[in-house]
mmCIF file of C-alpha atoms in Angstrom:
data_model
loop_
_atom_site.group_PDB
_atom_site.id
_atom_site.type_symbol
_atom_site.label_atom_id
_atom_site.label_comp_id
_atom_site.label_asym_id
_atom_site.label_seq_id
_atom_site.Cartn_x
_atom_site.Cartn_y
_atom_site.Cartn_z
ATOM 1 C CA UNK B 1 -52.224 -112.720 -88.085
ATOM 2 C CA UNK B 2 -55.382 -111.429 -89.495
ATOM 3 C CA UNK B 3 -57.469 -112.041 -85.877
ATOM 4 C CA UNK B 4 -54.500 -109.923 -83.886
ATOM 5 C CA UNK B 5 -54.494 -107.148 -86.679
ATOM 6 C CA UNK B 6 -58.083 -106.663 -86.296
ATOM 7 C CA UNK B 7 -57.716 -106.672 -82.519
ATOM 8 C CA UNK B 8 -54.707 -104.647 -82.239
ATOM 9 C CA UNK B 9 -57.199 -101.828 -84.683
ATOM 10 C CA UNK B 10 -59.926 -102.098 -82.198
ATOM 11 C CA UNK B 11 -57.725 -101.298 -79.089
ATOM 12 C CA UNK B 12 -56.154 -98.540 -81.359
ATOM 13 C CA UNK B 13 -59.197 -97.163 -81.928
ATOM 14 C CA UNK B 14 -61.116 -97.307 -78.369
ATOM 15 C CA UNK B 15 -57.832 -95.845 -76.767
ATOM 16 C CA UNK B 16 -58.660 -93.063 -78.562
ATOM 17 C CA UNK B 17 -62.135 -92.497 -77.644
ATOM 18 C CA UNK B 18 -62.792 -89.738 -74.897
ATOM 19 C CA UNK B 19 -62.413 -90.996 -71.518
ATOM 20 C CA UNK B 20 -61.113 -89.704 -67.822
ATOM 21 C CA UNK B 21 -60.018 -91.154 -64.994
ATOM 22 C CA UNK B 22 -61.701 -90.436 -61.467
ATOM 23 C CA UNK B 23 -60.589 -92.147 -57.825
ATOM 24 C CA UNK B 24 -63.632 -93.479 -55.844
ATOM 25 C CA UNK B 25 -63.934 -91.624 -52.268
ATOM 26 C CA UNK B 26 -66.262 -93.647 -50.151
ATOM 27 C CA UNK B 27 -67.828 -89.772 -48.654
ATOM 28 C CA UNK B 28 -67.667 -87.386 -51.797
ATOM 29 C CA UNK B 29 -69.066 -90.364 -54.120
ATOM 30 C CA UNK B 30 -71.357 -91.970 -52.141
ATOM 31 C CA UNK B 31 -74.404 -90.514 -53.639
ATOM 32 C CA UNK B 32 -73.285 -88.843 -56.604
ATOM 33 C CA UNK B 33 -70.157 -88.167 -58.636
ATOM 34 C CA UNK B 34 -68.675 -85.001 -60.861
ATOM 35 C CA UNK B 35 -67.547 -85.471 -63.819
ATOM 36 C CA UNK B 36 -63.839 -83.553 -64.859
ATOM 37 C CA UNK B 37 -64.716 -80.324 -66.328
ATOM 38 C CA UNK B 38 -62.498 -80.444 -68.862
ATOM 39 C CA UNK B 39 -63.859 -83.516 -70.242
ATOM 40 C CA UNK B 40 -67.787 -81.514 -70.163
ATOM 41 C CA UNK B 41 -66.301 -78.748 -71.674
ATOM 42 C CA UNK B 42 -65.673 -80.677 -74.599
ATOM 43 C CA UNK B 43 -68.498 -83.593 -74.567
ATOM 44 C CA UNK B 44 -71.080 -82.177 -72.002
ATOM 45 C CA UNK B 45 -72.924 -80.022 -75.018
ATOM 46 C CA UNK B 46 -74.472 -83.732 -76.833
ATOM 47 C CA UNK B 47 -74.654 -85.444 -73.054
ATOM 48 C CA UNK B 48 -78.020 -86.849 -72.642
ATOM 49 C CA UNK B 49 -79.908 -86.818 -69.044
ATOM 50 C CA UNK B 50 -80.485 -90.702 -68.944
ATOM 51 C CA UNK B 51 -76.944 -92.719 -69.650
ATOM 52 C CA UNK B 52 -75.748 -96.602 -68.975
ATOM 53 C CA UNK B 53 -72.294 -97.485 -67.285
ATOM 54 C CA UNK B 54 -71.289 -100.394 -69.081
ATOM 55 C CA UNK B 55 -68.987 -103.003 -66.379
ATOM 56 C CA UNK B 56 -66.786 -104.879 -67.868
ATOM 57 C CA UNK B 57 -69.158 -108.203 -67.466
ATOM 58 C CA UNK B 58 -71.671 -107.163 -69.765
ATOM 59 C CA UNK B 59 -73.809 -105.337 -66.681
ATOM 60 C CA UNK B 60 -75.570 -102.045 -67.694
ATOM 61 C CA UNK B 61 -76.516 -99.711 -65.399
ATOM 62 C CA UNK B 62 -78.668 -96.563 -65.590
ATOM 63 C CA UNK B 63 -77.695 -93.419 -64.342
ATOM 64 C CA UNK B 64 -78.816 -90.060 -64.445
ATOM 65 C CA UNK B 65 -77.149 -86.801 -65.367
ATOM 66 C CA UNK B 66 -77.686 -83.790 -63.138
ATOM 67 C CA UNK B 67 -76.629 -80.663 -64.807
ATOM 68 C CA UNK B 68 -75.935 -77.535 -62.932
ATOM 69 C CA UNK B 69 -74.615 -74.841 -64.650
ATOM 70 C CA UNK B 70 -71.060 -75.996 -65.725
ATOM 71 C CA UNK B 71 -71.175 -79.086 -63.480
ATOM 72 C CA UNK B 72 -72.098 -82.639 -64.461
ATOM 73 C CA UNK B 73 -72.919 -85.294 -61.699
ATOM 74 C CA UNK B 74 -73.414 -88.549 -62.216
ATOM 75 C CA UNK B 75 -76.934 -88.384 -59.719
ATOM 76 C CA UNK B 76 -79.703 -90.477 -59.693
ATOM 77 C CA UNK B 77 -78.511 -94.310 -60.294
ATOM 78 C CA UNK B 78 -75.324 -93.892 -59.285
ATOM 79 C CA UNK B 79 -75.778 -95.249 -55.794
ATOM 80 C CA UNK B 80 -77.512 -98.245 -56.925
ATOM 81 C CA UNK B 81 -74.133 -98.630 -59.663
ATOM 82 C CA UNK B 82 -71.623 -98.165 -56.727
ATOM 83 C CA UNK B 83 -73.499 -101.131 -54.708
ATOM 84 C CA UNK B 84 -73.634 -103.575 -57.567
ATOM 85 C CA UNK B 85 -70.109 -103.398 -58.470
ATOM 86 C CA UNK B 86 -69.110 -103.460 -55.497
ATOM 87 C CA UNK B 87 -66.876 -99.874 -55.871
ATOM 88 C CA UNK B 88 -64.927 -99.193 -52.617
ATOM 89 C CA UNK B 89 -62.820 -96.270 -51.738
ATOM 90 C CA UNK B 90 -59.447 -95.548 -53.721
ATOM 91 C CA UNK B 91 -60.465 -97.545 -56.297
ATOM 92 C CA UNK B 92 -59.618 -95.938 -59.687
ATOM 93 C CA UNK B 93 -61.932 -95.662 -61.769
ATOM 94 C CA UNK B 94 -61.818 -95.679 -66.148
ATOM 95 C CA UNK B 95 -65.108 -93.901 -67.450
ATOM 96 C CA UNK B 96 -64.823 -94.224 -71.596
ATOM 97 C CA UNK B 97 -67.263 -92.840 -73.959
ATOM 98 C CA UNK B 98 -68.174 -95.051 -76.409
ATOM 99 C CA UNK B 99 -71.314 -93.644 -78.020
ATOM 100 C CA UNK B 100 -73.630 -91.065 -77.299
ATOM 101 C CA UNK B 101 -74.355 -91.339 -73.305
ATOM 102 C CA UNK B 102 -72.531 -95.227 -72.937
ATOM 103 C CA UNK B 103 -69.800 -95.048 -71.057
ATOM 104 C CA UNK B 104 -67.638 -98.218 -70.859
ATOM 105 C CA UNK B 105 -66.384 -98.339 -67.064
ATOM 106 C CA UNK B 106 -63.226 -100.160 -65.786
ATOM 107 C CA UNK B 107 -61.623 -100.660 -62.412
ATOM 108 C CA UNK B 108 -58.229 -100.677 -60.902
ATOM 109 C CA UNK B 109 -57.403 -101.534 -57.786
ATOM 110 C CA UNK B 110 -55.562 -98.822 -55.766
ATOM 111 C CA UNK B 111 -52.349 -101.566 -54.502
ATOM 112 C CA UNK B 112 -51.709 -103.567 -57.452
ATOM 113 C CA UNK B 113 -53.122 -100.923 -60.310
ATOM 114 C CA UNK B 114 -55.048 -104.176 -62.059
ATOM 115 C CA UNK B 115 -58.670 -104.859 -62.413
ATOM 116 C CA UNK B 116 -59.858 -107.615 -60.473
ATOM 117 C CA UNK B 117 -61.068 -110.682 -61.752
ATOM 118 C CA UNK B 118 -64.023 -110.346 -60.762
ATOM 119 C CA UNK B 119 -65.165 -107.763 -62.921
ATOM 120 C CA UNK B 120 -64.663 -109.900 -65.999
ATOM 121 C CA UNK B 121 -66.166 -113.144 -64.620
ATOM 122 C CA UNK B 122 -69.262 -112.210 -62.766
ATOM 123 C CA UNK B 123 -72.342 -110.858 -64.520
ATOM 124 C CA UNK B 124 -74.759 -108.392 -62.395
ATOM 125 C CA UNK B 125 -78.114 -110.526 -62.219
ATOM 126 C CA UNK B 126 -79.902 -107.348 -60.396
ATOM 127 C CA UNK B 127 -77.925 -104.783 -61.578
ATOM 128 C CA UNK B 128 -81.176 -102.697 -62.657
ATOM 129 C CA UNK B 129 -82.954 -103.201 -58.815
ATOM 130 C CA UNK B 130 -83.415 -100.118 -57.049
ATOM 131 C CA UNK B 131 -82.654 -98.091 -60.131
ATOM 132 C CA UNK B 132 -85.564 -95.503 -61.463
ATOM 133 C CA UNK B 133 -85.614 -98.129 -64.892
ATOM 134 C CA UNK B 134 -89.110 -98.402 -64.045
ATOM 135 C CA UNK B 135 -89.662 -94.372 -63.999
ATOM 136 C CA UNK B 136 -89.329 -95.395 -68.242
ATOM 137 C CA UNK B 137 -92.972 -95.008 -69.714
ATOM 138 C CA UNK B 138 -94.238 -98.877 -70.408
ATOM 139 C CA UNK B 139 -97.541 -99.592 -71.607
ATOM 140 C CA UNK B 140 -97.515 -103.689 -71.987
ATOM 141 C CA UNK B 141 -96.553 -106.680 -70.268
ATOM 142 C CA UNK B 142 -95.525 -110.096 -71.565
ATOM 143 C CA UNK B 143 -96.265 -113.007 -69.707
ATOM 144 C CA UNK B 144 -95.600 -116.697 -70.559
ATOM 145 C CA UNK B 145 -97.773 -119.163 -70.731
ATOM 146 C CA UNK B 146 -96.667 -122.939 -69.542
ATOM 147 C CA UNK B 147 -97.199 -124.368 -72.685
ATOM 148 C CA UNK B 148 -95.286 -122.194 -75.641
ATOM 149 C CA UNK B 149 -96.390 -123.138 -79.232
ATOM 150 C CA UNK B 150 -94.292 -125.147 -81.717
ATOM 151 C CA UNK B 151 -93.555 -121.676 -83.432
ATOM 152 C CA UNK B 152 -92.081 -120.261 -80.585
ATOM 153 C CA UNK B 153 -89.941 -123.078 -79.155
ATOM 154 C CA UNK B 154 -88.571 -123.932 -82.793
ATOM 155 C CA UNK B 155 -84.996 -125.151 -83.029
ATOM 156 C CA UNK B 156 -84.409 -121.789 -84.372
ATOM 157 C CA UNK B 157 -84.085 -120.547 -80.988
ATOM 158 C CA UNK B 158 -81.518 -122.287 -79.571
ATOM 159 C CA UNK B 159 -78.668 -121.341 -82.615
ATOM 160 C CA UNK B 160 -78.219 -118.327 -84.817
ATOM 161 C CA UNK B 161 -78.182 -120.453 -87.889
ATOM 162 C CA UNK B 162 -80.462 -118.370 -89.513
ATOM 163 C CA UNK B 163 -78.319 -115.236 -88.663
ATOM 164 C CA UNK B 164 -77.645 -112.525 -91.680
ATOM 165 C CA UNK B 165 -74.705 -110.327 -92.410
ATOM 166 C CA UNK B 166 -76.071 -106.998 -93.667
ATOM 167 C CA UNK B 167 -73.754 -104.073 -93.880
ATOM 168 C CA UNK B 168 -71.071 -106.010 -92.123
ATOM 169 C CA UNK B 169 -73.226 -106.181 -89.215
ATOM 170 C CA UNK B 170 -75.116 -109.376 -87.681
ATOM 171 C CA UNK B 171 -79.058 -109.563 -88.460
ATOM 172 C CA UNK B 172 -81.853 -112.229 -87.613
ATOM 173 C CA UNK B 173 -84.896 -112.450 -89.476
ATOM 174 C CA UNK B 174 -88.321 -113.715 -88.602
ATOM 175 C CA UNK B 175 -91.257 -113.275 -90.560
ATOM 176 C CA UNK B 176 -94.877 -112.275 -88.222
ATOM 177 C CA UNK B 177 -97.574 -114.990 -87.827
ATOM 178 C CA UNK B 178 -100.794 -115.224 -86.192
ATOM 179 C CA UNK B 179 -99.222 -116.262 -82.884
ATOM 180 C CA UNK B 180 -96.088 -114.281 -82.901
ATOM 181 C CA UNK B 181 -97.610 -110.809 -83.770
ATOM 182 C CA UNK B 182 -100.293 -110.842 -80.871
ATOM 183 C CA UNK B 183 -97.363 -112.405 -78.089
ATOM 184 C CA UNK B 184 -93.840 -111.544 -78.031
ATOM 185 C CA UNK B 185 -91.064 -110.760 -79.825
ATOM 186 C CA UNK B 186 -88.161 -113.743 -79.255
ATOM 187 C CA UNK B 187 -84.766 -112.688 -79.827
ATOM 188 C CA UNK B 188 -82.602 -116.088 -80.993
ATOM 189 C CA UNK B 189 -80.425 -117.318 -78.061
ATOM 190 C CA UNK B 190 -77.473 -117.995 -79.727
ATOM 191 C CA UNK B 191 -77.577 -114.838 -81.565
ATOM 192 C CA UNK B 192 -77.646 -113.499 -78.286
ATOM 193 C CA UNK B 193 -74.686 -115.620 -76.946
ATOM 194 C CA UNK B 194 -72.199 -114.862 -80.062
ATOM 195 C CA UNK B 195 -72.471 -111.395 -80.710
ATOM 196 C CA UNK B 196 -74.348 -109.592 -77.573
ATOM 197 C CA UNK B 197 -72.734 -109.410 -73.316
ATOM 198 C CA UNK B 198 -75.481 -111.731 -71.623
ATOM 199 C CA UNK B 199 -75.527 -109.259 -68.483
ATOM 200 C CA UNK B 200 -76.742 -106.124 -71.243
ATOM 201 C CA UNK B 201 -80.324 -108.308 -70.683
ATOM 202 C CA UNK B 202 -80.694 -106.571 -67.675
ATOM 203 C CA UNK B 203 -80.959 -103.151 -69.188
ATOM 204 C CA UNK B 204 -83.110 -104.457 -72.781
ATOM 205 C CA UNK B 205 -82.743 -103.243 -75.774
ATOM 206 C CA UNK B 206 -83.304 -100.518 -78.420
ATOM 207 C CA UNK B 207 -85.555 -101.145 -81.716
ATOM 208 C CA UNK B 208 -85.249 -98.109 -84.135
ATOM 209 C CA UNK B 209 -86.513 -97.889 -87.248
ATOM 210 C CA UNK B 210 -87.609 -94.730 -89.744
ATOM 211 C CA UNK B 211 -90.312 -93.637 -87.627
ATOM 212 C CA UNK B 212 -88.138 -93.733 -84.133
ATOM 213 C CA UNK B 213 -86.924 -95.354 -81.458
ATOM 214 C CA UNK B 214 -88.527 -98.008 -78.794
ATOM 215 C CA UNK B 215 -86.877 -99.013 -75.655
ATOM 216 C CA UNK B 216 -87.994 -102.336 -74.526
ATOM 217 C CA UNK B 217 -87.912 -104.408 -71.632
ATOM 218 C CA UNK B 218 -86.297 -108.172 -71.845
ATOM 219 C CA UNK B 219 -87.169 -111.364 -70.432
ATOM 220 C CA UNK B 220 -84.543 -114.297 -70.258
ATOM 221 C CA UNK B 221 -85.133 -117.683 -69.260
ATOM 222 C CA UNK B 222 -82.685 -121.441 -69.491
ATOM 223 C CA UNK B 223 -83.718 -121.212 -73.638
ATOM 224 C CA UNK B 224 -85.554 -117.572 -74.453
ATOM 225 C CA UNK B 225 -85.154 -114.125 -74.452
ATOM 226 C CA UNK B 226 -88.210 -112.350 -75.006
ATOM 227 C CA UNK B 227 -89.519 -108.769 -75.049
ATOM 228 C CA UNK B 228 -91.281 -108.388 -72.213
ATOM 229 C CA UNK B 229 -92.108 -104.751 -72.124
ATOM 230 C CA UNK B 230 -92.487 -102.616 -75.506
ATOM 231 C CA UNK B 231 -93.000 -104.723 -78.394
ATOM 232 C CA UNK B 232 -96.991 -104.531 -78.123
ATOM 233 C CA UNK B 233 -96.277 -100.538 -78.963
ATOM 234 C CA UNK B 234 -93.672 -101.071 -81.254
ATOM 235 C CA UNK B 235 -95.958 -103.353 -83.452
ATOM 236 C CA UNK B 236 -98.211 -100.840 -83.379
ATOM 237 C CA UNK B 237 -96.533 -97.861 -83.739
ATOM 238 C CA UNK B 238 -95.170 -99.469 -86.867
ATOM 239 C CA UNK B 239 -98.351 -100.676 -88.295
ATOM 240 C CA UNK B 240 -96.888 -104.181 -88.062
ATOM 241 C CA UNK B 241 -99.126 -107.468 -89.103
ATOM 242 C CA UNK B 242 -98.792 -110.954 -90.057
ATOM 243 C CA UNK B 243 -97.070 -111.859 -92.844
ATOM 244 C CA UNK B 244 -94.231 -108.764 -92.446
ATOM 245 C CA UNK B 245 -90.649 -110.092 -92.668
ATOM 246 C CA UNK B 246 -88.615 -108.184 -89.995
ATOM 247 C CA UNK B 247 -84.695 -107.630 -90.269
ATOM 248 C CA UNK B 248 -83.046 -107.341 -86.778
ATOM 249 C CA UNK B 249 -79.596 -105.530 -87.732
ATOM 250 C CA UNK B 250 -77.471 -105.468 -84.413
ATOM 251 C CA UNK B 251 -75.616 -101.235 -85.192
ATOM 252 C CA UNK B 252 -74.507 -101.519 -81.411
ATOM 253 C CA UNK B 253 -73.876 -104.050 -78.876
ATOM 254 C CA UNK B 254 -73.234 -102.644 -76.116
ATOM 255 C CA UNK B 255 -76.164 -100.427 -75.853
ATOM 256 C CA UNK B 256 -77.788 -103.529 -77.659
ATOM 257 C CA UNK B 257 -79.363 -101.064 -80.242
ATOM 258 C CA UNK B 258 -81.060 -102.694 -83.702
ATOM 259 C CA UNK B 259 -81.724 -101.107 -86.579
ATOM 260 C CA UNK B 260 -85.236 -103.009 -88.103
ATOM 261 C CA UNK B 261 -86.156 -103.076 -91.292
ATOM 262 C CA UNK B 262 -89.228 -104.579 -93.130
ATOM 263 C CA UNK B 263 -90.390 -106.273 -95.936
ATOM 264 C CA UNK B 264 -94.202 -105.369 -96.582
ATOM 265 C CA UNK B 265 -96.520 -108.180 -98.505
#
């Protein structure tokens, strides 16, 4: 009883987040899409340029905001979001607000008024081709070597047994070594698996700590997600070096946001 009251909260609560309803026409939304006045006049004022569409398998997509005057359209990305979900005309579309430029996005189909399955089961491999994500300022590259160290390919990986909870909210911690620091940050696998959609890879994640925040780049393979774009400025941005112990909290996982904090020898 305690697992459905904690469900039946969280639907209570995201049914009352701001959200509108908009019908898909294959001409007027082919390259763009207006948002409802009404809902700008009352959440346009904190809308950022740069937002995600969240799909309801975990698959992120970046879109743009053009603002003219009064008007909001959904501009540069949405194209490339329409193709990868496959959106076709009459379709009704959900569009919820669920943080600050994260919209949650469902589909009903225009005959029976019920998402497909589809949705749910597939997850968007290349839902981030096309899109300007590479317009994003990135100064560093990861890329693997065939043979990883014993450090890196540590049983560690492959379970979140070392996970935290701080704040009520999942954490990993690894402390920086020699071979860490100068490579990649590795994200745990099955920390990944139990608490984060695997298709939010596609868009990678957000590191913020007192000093700002770092959007970086992700890298999955069979055992492995890795930062592949970011972490070499994050380090250094945060005067990081071996021998710091970093605390990953997880504050949002759909925008796959952590909060990191750090204990200093």
């Amino acid at each position: 009883m305690q697992g459905f009251s904690s469900n039946l909260n969280f639907v209570q609560e995201y049914q009352r987040l701001p959200a509108f309803m908009k019908v898909f026409h294959r001409e007027r939304c082919k390259d763009d899409m207006r948002l409802p006045d009404d809902f700008v006049g009352i959440h346009g004022q904190n809308m950022p340029f740069d937002c995600r569409l969240v799909w309801p398998n975990g698959g992120r997509h970046l879109v743009r905001i053009l603002k003219l005057e009064d008007r909001f359209f959904f501009s540069t990305g949405w194209r490339q979001f329409v193709g990868a979900t496959g959106v076709v005309h009459g379709d009704h579309l959900i569009f919820t607000l669920v943080d600050v430029g994260i919209f949650t996005v469902k589909r009903f189909n225009r005959g029976t008024l019920c998402p497909p399955p589809g949705d749910v089961d597939g997850v968007v491999e290349d839902a981030m081709e096309g899109s300007y994500a590479s317009d994003i300022d990135t100064s560093d590259d990861y890329v693997p070597s065939e043979i990883e160290s014993e450090s890196m390919m540590d049983d560690d990986y492959v379970d979140d047994s070392r996970a935290l909870t701080i704040d009520g909210l999942p954490t990993f911690v690894f402390t920086l070594t020699a071979t860490n620091i100068n490579r990649s940050l590795e994200i745990p696998y099955g920390f990944w698996q139990r608490h984060i959609p695997m298709g939010a890879i596609q868009a990678g994640v957000y590191l913020e700590t007192e000093r700002g925040t770092w959007l970086c780049e992700l890298r999955q393979n069979s055992t492995s997600i890795r930062v592949k774009r970011g972490w070499h400025r994050f380090k250094n941005d945060n005067n990081l070096t071996e021998g710091v112990r970093c605390h990953f909290k997880l504050v949002d996982a759909l925008a796959v946001q952590f909060q990191v904090l750090f204990d200093r020898v």
